[in-house]
PDB file of C-alpha atoms (C1' of nucleotides) in Angstrom:
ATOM      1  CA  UNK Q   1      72.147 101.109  76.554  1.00  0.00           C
ATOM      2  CA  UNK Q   2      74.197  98.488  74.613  1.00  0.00           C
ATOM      3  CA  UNK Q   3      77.718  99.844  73.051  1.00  0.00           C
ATOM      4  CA  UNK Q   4      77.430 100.445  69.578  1.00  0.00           C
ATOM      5  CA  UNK Q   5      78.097  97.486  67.254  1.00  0.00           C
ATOM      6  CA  UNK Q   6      81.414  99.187  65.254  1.00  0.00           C
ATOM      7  CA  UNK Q   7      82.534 100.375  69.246  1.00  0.00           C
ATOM      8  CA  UNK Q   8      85.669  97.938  68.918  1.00  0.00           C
ATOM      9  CA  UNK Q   9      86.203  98.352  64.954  1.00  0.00           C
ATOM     10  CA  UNK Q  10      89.363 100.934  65.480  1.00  0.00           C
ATOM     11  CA  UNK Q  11      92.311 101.287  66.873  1.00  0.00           C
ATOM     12  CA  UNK Q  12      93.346 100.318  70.538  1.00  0.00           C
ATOM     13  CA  UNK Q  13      94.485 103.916  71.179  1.00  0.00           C
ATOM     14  CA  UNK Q  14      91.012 105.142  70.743  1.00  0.00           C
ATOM     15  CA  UNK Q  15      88.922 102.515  72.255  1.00  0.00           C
ATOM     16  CA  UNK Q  16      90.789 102.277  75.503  1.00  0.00           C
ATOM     17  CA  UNK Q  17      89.926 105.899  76.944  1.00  0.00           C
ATOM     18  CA  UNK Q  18      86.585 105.511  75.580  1.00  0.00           C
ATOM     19  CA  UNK Q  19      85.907 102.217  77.699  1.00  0.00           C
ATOM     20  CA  UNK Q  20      86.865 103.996  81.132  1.00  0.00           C
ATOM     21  CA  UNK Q  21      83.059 104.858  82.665  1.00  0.00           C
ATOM     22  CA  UNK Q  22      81.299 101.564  80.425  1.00  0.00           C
ATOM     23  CA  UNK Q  23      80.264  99.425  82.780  1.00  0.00           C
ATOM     24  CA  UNK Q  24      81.130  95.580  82.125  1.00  0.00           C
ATOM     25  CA  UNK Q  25      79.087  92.989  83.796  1.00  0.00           C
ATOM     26  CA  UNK Q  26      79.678  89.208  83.598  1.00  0.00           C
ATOM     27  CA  UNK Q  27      76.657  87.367  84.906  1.00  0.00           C
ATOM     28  CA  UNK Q  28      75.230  90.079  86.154  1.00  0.00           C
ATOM     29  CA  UNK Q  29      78.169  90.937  88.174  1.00  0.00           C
ATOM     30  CA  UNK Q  30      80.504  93.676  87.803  1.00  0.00           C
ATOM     31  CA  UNK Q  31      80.825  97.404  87.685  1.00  0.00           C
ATOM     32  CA  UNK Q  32      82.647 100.623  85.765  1.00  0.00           C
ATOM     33  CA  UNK Q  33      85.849 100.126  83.787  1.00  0.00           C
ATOM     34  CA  UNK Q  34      88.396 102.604  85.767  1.00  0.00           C
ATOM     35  CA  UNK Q  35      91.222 101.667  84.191  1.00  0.00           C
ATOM     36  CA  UNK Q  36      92.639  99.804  80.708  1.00  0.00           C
ATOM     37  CA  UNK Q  37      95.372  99.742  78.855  1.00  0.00           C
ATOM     38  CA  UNK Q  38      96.144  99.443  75.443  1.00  0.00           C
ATOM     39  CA  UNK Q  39      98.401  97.157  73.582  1.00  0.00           C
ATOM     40  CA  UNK Q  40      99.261  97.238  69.937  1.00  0.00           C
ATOM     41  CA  UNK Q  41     100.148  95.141  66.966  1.00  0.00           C
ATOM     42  CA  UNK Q  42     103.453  97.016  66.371  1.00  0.00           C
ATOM     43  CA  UNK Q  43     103.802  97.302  70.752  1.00  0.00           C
ATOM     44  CA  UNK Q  44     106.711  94.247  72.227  1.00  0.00           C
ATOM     45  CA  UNK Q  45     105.204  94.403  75.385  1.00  0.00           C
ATOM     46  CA  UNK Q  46     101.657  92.948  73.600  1.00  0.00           C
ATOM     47  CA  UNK Q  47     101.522  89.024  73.397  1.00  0.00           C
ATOM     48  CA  UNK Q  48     100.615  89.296  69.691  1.00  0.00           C
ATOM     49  CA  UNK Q  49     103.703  91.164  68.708  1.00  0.00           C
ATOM     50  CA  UNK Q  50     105.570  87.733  67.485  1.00  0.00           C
ATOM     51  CA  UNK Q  51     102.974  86.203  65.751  1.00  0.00           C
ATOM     52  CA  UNK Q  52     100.126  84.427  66.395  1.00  0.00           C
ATOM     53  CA  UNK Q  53     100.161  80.929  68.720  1.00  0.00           C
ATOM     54  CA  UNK Q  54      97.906  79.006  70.064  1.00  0.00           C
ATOM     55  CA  UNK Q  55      97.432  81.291  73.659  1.00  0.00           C
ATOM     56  CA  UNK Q  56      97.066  84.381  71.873  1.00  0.00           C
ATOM     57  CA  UNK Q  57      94.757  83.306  68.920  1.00  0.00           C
ATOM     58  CA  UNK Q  58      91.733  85.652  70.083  1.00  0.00           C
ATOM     59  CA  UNK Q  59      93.989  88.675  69.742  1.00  0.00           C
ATOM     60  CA  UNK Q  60      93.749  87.826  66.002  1.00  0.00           C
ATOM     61  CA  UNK Q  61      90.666  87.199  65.471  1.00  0.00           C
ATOM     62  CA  UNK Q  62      87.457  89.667  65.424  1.00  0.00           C
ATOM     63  CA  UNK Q  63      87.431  92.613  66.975  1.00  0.00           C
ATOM     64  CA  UNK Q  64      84.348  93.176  70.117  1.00  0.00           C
ATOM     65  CA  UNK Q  65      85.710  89.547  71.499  1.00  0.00           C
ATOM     66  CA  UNK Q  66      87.476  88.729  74.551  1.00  0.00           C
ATOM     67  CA  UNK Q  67      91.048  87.694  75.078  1.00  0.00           C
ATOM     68  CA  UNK Q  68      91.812  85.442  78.058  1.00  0.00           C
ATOM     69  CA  UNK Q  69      95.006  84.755  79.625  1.00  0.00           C
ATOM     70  CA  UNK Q  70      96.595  83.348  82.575  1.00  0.00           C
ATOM     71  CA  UNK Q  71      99.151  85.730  84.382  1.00  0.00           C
ATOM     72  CA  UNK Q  72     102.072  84.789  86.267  1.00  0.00           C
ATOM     73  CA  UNK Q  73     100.369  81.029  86.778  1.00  0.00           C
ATOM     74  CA  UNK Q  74      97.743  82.345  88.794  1.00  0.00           C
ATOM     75  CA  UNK Q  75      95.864  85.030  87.229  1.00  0.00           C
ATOM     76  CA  UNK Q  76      93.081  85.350  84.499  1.00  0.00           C
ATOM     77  CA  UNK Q  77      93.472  88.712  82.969  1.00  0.00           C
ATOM     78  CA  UNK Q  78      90.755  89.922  80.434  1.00  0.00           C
ATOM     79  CA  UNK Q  79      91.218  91.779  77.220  1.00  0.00           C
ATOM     80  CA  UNK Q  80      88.708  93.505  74.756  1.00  0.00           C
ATOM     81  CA  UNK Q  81      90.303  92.755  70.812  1.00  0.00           C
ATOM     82  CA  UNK Q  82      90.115  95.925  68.787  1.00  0.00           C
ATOM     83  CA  UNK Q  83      90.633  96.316  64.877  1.00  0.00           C
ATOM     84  CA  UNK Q  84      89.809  94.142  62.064  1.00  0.00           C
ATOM     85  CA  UNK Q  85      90.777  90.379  62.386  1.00  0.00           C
ATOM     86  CA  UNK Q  86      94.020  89.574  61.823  1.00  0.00           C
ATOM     87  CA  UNK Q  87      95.606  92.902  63.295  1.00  0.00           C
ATOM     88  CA  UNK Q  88      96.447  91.674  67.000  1.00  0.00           C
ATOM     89  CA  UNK Q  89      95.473  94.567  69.590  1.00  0.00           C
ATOM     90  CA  UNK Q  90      93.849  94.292  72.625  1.00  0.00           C
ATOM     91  CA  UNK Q  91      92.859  96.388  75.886  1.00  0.00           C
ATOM     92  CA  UNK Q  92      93.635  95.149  78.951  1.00  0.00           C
ATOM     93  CA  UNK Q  93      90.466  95.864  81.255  1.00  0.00           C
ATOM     94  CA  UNK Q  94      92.720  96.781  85.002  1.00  0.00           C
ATOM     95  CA  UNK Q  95      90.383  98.264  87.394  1.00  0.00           C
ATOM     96  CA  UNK Q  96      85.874  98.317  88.049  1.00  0.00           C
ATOM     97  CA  UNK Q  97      84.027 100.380  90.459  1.00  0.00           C
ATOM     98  CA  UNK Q  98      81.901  97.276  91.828  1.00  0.00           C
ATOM     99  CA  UNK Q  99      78.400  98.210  91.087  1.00  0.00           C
ATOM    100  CA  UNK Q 100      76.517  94.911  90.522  1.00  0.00           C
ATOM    101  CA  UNK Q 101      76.686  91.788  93.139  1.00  0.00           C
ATOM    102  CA  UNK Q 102      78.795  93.268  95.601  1.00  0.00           C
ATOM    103  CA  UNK Q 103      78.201  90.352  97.831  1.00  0.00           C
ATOM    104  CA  UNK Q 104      78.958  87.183  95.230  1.00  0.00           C
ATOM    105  CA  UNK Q 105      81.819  89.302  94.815  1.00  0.00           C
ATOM    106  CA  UNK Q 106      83.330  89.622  98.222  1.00  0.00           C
ATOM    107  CA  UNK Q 107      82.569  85.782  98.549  1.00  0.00           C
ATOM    108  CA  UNK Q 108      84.733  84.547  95.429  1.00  0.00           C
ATOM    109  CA  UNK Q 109      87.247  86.907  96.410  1.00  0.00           C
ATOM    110  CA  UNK Q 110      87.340  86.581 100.472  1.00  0.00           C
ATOM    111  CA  UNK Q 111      87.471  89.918 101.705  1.00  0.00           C
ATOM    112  CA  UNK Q 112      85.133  93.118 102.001  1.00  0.00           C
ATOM    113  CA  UNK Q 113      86.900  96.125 101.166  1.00  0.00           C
ATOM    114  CA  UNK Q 114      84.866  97.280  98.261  1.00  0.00           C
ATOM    115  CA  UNK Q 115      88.369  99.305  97.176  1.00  0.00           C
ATOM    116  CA  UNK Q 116      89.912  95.521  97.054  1.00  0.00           C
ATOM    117  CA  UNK Q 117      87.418  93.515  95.254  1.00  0.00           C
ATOM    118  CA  UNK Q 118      88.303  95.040  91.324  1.00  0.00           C
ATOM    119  CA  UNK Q 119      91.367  97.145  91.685  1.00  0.00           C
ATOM    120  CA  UNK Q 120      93.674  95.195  89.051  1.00  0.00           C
ATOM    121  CA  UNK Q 121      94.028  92.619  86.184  1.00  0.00           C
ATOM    122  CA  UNK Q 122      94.009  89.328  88.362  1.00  0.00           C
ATOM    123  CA  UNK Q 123      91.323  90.664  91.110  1.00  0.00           C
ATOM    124  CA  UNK Q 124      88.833  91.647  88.626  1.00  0.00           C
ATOM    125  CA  UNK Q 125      88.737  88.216  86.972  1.00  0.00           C
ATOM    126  CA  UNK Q 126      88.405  86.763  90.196  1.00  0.00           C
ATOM    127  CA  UNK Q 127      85.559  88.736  91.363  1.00  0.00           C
ATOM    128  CA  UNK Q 128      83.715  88.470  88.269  1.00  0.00           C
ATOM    129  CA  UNK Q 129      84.415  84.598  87.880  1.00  0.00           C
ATOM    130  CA  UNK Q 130      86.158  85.170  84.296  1.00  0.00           C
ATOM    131  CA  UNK Q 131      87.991  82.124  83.170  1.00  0.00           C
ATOM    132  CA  UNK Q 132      89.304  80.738  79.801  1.00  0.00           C
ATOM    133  CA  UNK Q 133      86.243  79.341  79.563  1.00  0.00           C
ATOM    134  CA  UNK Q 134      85.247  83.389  78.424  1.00  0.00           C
ATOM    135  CA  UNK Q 135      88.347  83.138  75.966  1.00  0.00           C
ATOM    136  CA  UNK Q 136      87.508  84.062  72.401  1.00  0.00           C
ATOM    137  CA  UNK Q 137      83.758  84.908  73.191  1.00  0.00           C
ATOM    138  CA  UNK Q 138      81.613  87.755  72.075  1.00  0.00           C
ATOM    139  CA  UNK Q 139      81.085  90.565  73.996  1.00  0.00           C
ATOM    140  CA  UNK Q 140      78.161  91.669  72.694  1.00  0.00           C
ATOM    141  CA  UNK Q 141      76.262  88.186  73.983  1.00  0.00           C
ATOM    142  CA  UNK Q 142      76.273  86.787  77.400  1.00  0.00           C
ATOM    143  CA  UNK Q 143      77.429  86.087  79.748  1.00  0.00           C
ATOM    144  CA  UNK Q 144      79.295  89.460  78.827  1.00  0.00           C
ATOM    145  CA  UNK Q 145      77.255  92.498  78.841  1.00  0.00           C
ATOM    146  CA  UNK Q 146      78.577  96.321  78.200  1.00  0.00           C
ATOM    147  CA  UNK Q 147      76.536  99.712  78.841  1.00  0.00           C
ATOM    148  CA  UNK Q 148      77.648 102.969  77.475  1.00  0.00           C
ATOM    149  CA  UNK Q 149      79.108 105.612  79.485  1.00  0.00           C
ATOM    150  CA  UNK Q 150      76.769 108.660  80.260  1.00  0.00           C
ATOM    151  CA  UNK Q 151      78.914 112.007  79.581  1.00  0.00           C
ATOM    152  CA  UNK Q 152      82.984 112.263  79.002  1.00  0.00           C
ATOM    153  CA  UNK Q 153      84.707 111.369  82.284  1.00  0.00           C
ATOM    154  CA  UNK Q 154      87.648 113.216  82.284  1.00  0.00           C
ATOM    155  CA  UNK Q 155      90.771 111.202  82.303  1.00  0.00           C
ATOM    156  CA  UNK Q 156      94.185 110.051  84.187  1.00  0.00           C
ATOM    157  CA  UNK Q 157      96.942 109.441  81.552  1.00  0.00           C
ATOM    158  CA  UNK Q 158     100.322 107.238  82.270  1.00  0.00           C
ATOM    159  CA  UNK Q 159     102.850 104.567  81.685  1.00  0.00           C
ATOM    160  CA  UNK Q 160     101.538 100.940  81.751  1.00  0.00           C
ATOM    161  CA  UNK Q 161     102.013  98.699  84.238  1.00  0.00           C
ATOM    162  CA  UNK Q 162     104.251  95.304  85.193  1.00  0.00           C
ATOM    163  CA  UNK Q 163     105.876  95.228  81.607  1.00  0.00           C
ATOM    164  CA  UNK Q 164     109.686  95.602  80.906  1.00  0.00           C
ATOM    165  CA  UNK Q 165     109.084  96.232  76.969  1.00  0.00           C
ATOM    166  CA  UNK Q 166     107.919  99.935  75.606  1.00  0.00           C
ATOM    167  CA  UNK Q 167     107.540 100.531  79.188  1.00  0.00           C
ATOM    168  CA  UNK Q 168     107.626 104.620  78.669  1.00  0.00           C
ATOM    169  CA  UNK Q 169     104.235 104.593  76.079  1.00  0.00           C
ATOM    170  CA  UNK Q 170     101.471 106.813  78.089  1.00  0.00           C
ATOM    171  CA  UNK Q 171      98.912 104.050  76.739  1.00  0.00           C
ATOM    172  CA  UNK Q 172      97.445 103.732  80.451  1.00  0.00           C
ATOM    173  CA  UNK Q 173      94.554 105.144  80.993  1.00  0.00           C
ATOM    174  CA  UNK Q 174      92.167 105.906  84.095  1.00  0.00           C
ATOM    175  CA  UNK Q 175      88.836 107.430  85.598  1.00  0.00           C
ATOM    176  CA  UNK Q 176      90.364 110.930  87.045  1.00  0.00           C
ATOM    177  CA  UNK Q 177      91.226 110.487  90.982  1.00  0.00           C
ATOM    178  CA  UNK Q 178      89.018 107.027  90.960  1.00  0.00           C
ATOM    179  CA  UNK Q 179      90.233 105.361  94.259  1.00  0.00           C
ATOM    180  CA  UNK Q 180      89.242 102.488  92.331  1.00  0.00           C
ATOM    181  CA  UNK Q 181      92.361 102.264  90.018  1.00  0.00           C
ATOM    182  CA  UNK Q 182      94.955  99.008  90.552  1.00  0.00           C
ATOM    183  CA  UNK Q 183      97.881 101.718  91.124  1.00  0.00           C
ATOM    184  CA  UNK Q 184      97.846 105.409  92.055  1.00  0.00           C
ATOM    185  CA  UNK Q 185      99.202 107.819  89.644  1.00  0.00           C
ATOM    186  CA  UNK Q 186     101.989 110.549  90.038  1.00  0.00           C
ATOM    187  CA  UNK Q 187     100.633 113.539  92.306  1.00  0.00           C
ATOM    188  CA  UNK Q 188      98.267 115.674  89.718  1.00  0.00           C
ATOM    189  CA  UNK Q 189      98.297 119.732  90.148  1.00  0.00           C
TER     190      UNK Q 189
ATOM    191  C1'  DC Y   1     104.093 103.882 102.843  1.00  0.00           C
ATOM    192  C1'  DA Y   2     108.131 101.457 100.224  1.00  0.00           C
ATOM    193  C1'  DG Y   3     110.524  97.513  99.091  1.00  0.00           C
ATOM    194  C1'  DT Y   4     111.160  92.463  98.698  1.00  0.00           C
ATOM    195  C1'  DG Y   5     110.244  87.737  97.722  1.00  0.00           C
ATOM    196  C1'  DG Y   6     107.360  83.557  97.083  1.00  0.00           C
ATOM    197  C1'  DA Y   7     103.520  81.170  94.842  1.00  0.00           C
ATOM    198  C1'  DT Y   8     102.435  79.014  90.587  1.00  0.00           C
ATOM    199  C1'  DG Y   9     101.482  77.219  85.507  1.00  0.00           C
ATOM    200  C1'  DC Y  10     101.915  77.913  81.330  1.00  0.00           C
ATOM    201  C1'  DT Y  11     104.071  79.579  76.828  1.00  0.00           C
ATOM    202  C1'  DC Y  12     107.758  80.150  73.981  1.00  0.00           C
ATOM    203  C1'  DT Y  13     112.899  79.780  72.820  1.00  0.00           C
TER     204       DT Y  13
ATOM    205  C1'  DG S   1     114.927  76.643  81.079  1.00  0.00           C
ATOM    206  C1'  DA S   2     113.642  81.482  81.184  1.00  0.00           C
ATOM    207  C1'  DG S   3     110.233  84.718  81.690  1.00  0.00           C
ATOM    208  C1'  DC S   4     106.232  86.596  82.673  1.00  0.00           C
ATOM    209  C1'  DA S   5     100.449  92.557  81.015  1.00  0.00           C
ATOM    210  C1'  DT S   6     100.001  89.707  89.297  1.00  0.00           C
ATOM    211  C1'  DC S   7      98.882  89.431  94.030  1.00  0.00           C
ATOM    212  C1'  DC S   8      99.710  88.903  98.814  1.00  0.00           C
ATOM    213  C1'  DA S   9     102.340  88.663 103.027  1.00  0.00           C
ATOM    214  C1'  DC S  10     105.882  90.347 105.300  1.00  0.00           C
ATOM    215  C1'  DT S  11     109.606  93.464 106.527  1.00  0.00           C
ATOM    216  C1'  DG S  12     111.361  98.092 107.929  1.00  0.00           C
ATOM    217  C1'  DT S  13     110.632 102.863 108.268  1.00  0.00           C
TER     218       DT S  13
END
DNA sequence: CAGTGGATGCTCT
DNA sequence: GAGCATCCACTGT
């Protein structure tokens, strides 16, 4: 079953915990989001927090689309926009459960470990072969497909990760004890 | 298991 | 010219 069309039509802060458990496929190939983060318009650690330019220009535009970027020179990382157009938000998809095309993805990625192949921002893209060429596309039409969640997983909550700015915000968010995730989190009683 | 440093290509100041 | 929303290899416990 399909998300529902207004899924991404609110605020980063709810959509991210309700992503972890949808499972995201690209081509066929992919697995359950584990692990997002969110990133607001008000947030300095989001890209659209000065303005808009010419990398982040899907984080302005409308909402159920993806935002592509390259990380560190040698990274894609994938984000879902949230809110109307014009408010810049995004959630940063950081960690699948490989479920679909285990095998293509062990070959773009060039190793086995199933724990390996989706655990984090850069990995995932690889496995999944997203690109800029996915920038700014729906994500209601293909090559992007997204099935709802069956039940409430319950969640890990904590800081985000690799940023300098707003660095204490609990806007990370996780499948509980998924040995999936890009990062563990602090020891849970 | 923790910490460090290099690779690498943009974007933005 | 600085600074990354990262990953991997390598070091030392």
């Amino acid at each position: 079953m399909k998300l529902g069309r207004d899924f991404f039509d609110r605020s980063v802060h709810e959509v991210a915990p309700h992503l972890i458990g949808v499972t995201l496929l690209v081509d066929g190939v992919g697995g359950v989001i584990v692990e997002a983060e969110a990133y607001d318009q008000e947030d300095p650690a989001a890209h659209g927090y000065r303005g808009r330019t010419e990398r982040n220009a899907s984080m302005f535009g409308p909402p159920g689309h993806a935002y592509v970027y390259r990380s560190y020179g040698i990274h894609w990382c994938l984000n879902f926009v949230c809110e109307p157009s014009d408010v810049a938000s995004a959630v940063l998809i950081r960690a699948l459960e490989p479920t679909h095309g285990l095998d293509i993805m062990r070959i773009r990625r060039g190793l086995d470990d199933p724990r390996l192949l989706c655990s984090g921002p850069g990995r995932l893209c690889q496995a999944l072969g997203v690109t800029r060429a996915h920038d700014g596309r729906s994500l209601a039409d293909p090559p992007f497909e997204l099935r709802a969640r069956q039940g409430t997983p319950e969640l890990d909550i904590g800081t985000r990760v690799g940023i300098t700015k707003a660095a204490d915000e609990l806007w990370r968010y996780a499948m509980a004890g998924s040995p999936f995730v890009s990062r563990r989190f602090r020891s849970r009683d």
